[in-house]
mmCIF file of C-alpha atoms and ligand atoms in Angstrom:
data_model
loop_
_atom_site.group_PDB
_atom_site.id
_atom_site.type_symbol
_atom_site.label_atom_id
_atom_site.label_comp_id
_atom_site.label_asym_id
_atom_site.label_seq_id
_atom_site.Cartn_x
_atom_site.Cartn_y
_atom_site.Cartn_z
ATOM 1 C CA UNK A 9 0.000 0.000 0.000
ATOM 2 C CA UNK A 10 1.682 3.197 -0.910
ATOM 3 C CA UNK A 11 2.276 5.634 2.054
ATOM 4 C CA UNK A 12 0.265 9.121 1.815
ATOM 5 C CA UNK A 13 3.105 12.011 2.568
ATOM 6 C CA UNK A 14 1.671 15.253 3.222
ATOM 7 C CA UNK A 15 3.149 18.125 1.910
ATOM 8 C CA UNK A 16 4.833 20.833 4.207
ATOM 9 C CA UNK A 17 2.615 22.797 5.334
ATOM 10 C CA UNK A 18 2.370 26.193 3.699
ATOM 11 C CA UNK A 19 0.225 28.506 5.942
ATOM 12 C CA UNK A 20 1.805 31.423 7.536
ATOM 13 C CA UNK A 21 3.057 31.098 11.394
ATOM 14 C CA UNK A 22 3.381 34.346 13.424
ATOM 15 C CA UNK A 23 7.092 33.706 13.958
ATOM 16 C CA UNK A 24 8.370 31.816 11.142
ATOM 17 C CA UNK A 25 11.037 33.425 9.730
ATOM 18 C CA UNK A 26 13.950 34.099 12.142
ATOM 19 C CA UNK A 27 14.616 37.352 13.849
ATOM 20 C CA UNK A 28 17.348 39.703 12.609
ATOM 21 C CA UNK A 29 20.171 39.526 14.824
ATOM 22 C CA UNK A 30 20.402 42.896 16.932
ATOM 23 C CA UNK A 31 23.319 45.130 17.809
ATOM 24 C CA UNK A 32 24.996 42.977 20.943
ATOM 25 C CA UNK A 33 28.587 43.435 21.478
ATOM 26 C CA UNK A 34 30.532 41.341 23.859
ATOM 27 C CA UNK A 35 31.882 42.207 27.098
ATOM 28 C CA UNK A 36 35.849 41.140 25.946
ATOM 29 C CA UNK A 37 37.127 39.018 23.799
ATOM 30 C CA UNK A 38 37.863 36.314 26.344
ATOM 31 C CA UNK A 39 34.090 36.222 27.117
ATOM 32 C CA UNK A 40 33.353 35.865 23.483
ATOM 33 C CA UNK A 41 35.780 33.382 23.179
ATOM 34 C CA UNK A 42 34.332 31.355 26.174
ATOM 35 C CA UNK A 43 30.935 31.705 24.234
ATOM 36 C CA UNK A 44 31.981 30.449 20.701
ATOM 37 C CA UNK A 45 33.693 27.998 22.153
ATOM 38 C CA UNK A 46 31.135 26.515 24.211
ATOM 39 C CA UNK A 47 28.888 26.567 21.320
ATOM 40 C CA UNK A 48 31.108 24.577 18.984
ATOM 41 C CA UNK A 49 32.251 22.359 21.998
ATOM 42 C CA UNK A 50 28.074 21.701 21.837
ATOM 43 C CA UNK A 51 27.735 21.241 18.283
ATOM 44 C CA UNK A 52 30.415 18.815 17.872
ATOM 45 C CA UNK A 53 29.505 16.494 20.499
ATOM 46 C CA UNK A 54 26.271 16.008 19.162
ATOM 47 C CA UNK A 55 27.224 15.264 15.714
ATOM 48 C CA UNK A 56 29.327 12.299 17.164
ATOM 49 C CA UNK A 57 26.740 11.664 18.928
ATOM 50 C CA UNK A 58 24.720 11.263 15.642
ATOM 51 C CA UNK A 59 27.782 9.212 13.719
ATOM 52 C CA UNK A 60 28.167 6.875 17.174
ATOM 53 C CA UNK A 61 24.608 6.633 17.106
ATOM 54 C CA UNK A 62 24.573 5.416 13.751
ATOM 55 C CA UNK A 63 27.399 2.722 14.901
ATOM 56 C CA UNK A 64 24.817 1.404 17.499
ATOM 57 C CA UNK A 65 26.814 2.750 20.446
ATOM 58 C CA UNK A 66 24.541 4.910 21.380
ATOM 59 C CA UNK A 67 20.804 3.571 21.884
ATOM 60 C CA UNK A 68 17.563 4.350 22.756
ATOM 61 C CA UNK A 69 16.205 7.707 21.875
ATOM 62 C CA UNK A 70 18.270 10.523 20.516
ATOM 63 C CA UNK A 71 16.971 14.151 20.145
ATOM 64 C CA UNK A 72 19.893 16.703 18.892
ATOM 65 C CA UNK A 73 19.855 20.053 19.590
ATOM 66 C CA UNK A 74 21.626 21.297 16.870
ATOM 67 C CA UNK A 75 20.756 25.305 15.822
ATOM 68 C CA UNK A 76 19.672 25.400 19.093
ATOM 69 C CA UNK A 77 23.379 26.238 21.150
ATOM 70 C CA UNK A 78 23.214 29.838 22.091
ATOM 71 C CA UNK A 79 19.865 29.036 24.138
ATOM 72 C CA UNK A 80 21.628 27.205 26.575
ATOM 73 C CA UNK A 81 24.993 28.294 26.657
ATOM 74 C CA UNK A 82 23.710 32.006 26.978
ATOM 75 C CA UNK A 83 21.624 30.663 29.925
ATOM 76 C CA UNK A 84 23.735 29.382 31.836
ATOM 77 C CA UNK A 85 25.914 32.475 32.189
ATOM 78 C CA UNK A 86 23.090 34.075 33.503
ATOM 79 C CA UNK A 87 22.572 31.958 36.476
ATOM 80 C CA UNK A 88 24.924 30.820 39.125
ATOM 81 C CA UNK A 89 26.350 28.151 40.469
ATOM 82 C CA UNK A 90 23.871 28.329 43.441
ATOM 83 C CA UNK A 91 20.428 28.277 41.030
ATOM 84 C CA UNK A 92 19.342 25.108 39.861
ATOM 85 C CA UNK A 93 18.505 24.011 36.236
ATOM 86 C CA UNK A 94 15.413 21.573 34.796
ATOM 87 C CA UNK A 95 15.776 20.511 31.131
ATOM 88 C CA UNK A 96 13.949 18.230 28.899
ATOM 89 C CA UNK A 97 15.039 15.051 26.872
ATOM 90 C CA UNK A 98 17.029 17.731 24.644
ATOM 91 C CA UNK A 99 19.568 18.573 27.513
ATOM 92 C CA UNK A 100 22.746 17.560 26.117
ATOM 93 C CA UNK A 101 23.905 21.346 25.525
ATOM 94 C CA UNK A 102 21.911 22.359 29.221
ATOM 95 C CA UNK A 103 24.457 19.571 30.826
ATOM 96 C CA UNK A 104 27.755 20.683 29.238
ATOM 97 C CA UNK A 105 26.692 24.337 29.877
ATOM 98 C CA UNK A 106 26.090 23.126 33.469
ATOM 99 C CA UNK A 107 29.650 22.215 33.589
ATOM 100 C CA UNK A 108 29.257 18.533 33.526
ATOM 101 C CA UNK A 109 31.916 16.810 30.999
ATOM 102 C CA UNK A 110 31.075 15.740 27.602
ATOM 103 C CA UNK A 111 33.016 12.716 28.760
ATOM 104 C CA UNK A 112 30.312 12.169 31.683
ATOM 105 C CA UNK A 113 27.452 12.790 29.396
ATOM 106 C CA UNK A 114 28.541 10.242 26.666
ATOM 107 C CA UNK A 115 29.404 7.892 29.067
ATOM 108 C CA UNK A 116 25.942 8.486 30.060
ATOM 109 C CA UNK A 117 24.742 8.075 26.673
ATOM 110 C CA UNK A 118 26.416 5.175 26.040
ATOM 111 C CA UNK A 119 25.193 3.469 28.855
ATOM 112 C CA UNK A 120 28.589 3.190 31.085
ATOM 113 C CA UNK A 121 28.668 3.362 34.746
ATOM 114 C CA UNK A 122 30.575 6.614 34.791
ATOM 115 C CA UNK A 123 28.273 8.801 32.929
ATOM 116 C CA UNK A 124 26.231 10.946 34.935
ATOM 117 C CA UNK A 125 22.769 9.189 36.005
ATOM 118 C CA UNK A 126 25.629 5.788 36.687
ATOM 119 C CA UNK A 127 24.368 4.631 32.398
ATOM 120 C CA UNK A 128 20.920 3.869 33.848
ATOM 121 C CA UNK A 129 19.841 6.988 32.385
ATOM 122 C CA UNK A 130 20.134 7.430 28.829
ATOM 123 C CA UNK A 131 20.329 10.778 26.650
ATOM 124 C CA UNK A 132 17.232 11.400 28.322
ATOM 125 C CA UNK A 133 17.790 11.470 31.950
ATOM 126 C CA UNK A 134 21.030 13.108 32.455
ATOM 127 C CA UNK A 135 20.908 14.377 35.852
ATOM 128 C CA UNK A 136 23.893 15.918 38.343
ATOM 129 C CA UNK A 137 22.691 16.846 41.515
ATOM 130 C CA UNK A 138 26.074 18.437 42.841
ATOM 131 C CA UNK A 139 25.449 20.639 39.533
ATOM 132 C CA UNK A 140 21.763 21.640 40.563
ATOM 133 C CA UNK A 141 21.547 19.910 37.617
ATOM 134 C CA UNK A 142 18.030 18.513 38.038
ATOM 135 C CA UNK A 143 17.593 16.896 34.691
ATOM 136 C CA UNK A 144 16.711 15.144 31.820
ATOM 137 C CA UNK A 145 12.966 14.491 31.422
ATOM 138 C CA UNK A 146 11.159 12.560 28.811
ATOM 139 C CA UNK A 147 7.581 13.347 29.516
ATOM 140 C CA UNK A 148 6.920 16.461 28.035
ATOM 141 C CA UNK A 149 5.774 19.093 30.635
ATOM 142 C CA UNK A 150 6.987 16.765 33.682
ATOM 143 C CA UNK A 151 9.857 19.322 34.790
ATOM 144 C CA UNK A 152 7.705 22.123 35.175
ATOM 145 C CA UNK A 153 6.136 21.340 38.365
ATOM 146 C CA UNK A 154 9.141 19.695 39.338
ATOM 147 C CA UNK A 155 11.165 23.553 38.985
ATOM 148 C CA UNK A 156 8.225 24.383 40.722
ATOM 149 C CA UNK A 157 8.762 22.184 43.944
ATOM 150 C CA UNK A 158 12.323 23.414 43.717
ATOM 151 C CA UNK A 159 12.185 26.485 44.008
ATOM 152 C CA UNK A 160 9.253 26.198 46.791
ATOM 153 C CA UNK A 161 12.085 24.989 48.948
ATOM 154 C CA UNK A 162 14.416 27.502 47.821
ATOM 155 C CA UNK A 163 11.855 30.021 49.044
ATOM 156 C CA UNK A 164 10.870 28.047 52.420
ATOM 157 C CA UNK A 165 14.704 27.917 53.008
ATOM 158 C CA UNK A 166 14.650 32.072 52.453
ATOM 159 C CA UNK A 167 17.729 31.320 50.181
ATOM 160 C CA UNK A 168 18.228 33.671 47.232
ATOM 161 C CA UNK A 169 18.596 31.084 44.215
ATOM 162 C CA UNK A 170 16.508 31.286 40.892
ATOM 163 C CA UNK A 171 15.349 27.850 39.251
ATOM 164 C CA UNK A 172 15.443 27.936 35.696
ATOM 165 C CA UNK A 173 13.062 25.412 33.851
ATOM 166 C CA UNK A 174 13.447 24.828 30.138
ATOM 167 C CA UNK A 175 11.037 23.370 28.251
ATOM 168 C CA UNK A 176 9.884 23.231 24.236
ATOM 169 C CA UNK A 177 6.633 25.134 22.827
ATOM 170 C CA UNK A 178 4.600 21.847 23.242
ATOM 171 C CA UNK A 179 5.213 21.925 26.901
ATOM 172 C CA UNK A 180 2.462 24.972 26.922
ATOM 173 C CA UNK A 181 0.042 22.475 25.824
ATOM 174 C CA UNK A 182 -0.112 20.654 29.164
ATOM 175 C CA UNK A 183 -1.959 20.972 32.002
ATOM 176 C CA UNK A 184 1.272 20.948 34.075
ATOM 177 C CA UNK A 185 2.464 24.193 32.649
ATOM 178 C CA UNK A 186 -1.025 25.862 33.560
ATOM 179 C CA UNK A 187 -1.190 24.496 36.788
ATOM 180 C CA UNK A 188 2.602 25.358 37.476
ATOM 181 C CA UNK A 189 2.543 28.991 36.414
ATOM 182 C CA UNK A 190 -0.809 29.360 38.583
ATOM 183 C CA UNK A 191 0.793 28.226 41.349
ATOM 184 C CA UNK A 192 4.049 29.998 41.231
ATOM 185 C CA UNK A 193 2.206 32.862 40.372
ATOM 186 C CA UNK A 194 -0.241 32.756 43.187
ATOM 187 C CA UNK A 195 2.604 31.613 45.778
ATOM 188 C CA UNK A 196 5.148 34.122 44.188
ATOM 189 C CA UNK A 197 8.087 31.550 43.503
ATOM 190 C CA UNK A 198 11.501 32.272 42.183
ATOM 191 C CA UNK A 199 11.224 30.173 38.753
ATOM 192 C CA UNK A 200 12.721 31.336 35.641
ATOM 193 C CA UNK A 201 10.390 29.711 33.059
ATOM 194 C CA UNK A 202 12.262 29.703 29.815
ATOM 195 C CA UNK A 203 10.084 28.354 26.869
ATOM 196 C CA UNK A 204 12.313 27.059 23.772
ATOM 197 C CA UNK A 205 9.936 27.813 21.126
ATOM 198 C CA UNK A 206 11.624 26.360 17.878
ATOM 199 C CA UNK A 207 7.816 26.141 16.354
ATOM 200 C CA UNK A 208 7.722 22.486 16.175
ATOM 201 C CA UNK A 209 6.507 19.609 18.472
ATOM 202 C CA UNK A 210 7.721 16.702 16.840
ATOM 203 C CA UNK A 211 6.313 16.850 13.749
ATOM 204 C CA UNK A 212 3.632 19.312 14.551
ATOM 205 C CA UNK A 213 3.873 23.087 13.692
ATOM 206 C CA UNK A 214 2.607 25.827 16.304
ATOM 207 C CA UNK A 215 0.049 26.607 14.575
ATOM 208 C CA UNK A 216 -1.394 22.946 14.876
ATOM 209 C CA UNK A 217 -1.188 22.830 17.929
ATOM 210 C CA UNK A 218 -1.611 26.298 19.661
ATOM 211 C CA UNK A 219 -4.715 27.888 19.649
ATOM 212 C CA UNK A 220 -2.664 31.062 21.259
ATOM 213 C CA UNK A 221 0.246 31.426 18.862
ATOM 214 C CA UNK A 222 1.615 34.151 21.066
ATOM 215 C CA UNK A 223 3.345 31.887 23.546
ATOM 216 C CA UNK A 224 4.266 34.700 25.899
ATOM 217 C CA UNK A 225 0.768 35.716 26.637
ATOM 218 C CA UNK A 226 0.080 32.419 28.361
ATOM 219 C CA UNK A 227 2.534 33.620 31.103
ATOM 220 C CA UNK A 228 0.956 36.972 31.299
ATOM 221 C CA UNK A 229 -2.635 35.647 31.880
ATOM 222 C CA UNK A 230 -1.298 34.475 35.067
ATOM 223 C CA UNK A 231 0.536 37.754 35.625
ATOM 224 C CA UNK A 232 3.922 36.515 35.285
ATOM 225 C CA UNK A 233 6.215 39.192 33.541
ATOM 226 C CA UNK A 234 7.231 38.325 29.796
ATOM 227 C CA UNK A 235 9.601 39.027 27.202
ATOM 228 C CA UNK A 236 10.221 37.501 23.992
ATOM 229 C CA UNK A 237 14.166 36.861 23.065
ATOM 230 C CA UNK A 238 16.151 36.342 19.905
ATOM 231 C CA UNK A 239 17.381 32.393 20.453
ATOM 232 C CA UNK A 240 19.839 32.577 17.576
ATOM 233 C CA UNK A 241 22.016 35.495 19.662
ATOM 234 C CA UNK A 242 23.683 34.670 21.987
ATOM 235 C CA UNK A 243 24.239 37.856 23.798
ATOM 236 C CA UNK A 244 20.510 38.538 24.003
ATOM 237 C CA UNK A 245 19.802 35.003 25.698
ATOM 238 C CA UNK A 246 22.931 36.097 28.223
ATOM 239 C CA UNK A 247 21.303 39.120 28.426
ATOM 240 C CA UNK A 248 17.885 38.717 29.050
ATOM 241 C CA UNK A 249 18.751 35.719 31.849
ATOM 242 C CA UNK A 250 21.044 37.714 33.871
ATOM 243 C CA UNK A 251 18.412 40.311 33.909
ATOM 244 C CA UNK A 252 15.200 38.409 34.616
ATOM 245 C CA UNK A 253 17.156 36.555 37.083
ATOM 246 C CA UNK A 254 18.025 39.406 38.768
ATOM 247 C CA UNK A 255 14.742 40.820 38.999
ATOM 248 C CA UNK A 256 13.569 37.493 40.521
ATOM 249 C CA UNK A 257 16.252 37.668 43.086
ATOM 250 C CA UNK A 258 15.042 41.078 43.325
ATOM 251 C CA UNK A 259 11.088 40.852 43.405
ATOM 252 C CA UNK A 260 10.778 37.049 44.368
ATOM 253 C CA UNK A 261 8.489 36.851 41.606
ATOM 254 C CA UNK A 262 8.366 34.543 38.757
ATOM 255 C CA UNK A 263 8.941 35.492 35.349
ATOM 256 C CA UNK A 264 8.733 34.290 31.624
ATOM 257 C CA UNK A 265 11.080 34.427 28.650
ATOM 258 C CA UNK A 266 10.086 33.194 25.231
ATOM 259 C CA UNK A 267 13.001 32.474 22.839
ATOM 260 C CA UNK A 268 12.762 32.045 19.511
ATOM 261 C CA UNK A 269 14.870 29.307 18.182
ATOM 262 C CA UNK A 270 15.151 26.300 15.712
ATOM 263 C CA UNK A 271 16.744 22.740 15.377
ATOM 264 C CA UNK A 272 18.315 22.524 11.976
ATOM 265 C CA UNK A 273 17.595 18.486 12.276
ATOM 266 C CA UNK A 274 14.749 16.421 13.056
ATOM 267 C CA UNK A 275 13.197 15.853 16.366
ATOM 268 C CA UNK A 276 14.790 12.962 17.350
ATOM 269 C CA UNK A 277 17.134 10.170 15.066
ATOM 270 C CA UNK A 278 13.978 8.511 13.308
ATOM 271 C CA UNK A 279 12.289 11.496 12.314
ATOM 272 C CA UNK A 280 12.455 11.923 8.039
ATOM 273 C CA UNK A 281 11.632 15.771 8.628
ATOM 274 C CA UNK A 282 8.150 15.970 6.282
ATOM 275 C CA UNK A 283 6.554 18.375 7.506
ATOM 276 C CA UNK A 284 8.514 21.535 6.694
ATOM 277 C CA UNK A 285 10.311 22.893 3.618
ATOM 278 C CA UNK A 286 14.203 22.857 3.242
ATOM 279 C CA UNK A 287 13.678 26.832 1.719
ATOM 280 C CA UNK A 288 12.934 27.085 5.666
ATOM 281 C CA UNK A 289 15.411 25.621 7.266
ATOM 282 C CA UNK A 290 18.016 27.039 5.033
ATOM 283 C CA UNK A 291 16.071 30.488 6.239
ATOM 284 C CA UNK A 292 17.064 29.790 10.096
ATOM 285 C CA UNK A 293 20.714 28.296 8.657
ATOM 286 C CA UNK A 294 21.338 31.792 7.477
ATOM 287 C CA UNK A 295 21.041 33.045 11.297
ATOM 288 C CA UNK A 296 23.273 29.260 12.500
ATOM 289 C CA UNK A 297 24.171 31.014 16.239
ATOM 290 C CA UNK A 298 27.803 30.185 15.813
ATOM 291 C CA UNK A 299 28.616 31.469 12.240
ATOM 292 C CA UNK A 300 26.553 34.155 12.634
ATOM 293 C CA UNK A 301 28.444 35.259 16.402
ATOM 294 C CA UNK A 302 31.949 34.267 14.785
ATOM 295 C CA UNK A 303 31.041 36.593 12.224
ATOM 296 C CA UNK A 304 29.962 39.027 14.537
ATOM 297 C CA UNK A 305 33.468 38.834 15.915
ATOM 298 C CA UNK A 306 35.429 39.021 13.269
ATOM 299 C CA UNK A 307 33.950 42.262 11.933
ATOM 300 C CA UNK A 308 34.337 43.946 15.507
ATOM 301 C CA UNK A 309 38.174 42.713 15.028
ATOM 302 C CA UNK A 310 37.468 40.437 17.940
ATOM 303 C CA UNK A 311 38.797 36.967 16.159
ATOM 304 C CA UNK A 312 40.630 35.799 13.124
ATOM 305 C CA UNK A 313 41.427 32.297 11.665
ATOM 306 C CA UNK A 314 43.722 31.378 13.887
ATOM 307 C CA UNK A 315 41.510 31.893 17.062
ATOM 308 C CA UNK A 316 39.390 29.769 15.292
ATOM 309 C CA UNK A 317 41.879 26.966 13.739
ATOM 310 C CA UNK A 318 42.484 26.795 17.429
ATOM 311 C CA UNK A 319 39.108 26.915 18.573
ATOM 312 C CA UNK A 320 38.424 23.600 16.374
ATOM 313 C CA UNK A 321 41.448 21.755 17.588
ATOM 314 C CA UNK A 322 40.913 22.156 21.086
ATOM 315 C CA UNK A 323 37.015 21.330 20.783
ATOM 316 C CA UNK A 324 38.274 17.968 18.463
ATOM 317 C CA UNK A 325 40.738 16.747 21.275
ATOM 318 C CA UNK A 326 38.099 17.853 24.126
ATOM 319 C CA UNK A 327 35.453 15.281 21.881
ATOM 320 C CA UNK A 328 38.050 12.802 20.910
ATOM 321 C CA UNK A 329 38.534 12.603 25.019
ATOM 322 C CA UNK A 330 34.985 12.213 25.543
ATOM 323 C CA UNK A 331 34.524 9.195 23.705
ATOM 324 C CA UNK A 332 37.641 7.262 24.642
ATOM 325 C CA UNK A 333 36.013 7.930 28.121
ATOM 326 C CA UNK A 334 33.210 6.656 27.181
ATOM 327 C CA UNK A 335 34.473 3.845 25.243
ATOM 328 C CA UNK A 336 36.818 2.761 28.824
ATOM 329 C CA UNK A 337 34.024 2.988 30.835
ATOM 330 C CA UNK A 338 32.469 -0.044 32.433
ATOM 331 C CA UNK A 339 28.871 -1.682 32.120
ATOM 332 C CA UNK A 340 26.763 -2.108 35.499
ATOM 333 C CA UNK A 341 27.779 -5.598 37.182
ATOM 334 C CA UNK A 342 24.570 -7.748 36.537
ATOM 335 C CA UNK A 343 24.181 -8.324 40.159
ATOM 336 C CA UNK A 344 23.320 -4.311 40.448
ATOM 337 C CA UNK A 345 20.922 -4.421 38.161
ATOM 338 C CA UNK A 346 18.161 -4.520 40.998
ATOM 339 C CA UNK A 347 19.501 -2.119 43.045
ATOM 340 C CA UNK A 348 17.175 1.171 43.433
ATOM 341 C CA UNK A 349 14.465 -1.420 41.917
ATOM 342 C CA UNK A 350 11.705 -1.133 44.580
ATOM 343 C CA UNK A 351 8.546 -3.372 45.483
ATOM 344 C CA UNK A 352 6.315 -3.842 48.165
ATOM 345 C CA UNK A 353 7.301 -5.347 50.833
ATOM 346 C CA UNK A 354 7.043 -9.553 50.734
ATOM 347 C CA UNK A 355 6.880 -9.031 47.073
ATOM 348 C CA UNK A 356 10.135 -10.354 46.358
ATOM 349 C CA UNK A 357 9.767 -14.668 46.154
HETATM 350 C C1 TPP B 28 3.165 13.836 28.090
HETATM 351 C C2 TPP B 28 3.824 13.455 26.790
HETATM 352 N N1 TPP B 28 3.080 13.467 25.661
HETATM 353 C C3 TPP B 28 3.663 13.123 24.468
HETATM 354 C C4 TPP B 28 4.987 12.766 24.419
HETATM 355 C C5 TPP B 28 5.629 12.427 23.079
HETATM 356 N N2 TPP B 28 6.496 13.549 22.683
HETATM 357 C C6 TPP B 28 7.824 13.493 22.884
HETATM 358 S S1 TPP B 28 8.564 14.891 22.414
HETATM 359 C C7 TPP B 28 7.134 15.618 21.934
HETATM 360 C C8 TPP B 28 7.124 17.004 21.354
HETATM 361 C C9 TPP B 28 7.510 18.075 22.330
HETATM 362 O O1 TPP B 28 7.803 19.277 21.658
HETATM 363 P P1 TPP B 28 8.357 20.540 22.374
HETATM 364 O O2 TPP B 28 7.825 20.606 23.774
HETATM 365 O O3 TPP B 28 8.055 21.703 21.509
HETATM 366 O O4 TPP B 28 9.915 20.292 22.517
HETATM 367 P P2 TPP B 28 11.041 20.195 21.409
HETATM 368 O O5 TPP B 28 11.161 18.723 21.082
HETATM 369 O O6 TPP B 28 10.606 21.022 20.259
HETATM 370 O O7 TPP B 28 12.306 20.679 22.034
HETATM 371 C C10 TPP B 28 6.074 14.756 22.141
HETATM 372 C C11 TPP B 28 4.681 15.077 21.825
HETATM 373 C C12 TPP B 28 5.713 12.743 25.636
HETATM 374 N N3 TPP B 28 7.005 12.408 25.677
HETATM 375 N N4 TPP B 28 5.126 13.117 26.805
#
């Protein structure tokens, strides 16, 4: 029986077309450096993360977060070490930004006792708890009341930390989110919600599945401060988290930020991408967040080939190191297998 393919769709989306990239300049050139580099470091682990998927070292579920880079490595430098972080399945770039190893997270990924969540993890569930490094979820929506419950304690405690909770544009379609930004609302909670809106869930464009398309007026209906960010800079992700973190330190209030970003690949390894147009994607490869800041740079005299030959060969050896980690590390001993398995009690013959 011949398959039925449905065409891309055509119909215009609110924010389709990516943003023009405004006039950010970085604080030194050892800060920009520490940006690009963290970026590429990003990049390149997940496209040997695609080829060792591929191999079959990798298994399970893979979703890439390529295009995506400056949201969470402009994130992170607006938080401290003291704040904790909740990500989704999509967290490889959240982790490294975190400061956890690529070594640790592909050891994690390839199912090795010395990645992060001890292999029993996955890509999915990479979790460091001396990070504040609260995850790796697979159910879509599931870390926002979790962020939630976090930062409850943070504000029973009366310590001055910000949780930041990522989450993708179908997240807004739970009842979790809804129920979460009530709440923290209502019981004025220090949660940074940052939505990743790269206008696809799945396979699914926003305006399929978002009766709202403006994403940051769900926030405001529950009178949580909103702005809407440029995902593909950078310095405006940096920006607007250091700032709305502050003001949450600040106010003790919640607040909302909306980025606007893409993935240049498909959801996750098995998706065959047809439900959008490659005239689009090469669109949002025009504004890729590393080309586009490296070019930045170089134009403000900030870089030249040489920073970035050595960019490349330093973020090669750092990957290279990663996988031979990986690679050395050991499976679980069968005889742990059961360990953290619970059951009722006398359930065990
Ligand atoms: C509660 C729940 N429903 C459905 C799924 C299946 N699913 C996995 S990812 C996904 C799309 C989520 O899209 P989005 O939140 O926009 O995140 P993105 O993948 O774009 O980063 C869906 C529906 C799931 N994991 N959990």
């Amino acid at each position: 029986m011949a398959v039925q393919r449905r065409k891309p769709a055509k119909r215009k989306r609110t924010s389709a077309r990516p943003p023009k990239r405004g006039p950010g300049v970085p604080a030194s050139r050892d800060h920009a450096l520490s940006l690009v580099r963290e970026m590429m470091l990003i990049r390149r682990f997940e496209e040997k993360a695609d080829e060792l998927y591929s191999l079959g070292k990798i298994r399970g579920f893979l979703h890439l977060y390529i295009g995506e880079e400056a949201v969470c490595v402009g994130a992170m430098r607006g938080l401290t070490s003291d704040d904790s972080v909740v990500a989704t399945y999509r967290e490889h770039g959240h982790a490294i930004s975190r400061g956890i190893s690529p070594g640790t997270v592909m050891a994690e990924m390839y199912g090795k006792v010395n990645g992060c969540s001890r292999g029993r993890g996955g890509s999915m569930h990479l979790f460091d708890v001396s990070r504040k490094f609260y995850g790796g979820h697979a159910i879509v929506g599931a870390g926002i009341p979790f962020a939630v419950g976090l930062a409850l304690a943070d504000k029973m405690e009366s310590k001055p930390h910000v949780t930041a909770c990522f989450f993708g544009d179908g997240a807004v379609d739970e009842g979790e989110f809804h129920e979460s930004m009530n709440m923290a609302s209502l019981w004025k909670l220090p949660v940074l919600f940052i939505c990743e809106n790269n206008l696809y869930a799945m396979g699914t464009a926003l305006d399929r599945h978002e009766s709202v398309r403006d994403i940051a007026a769900h926030a405001r209906v529950y009178g949580v401060h909103a702005e809407q960010v440029d995902g593909m800079d950078v310095l405006a992700v940096e920006a607007a988290v250091e700032r709305n973190a502050k003001a949450i330190r600040r106010d003790g209030t919640p607040r909302f930020l909306e980025i606007l970003t893409y993935r240049f690949r498909g959801h996750s390894m098995a998706d065959p991408v047809l439900y959008r147009s490659k005239e689009e994607v090469s669109e949002w490869m025009t504004r890729d967040p590393i080309s586009s800041f490296l070019l930045l740079l170089r134009n403000a005299g900030l870089v030249g080939d040489v920073d970035v030959e050595k960019l490349e060969k330093s973020v090669a050896a750092e990957i290279d190191e990663a996988v031979r980690f990986a690679e050395s590390g050991e499976w679980e001993a069968v005889e742990d297998l059961t360990r953290d398995v619970y059951t009722p009690a006398g359930a065990r013959s």
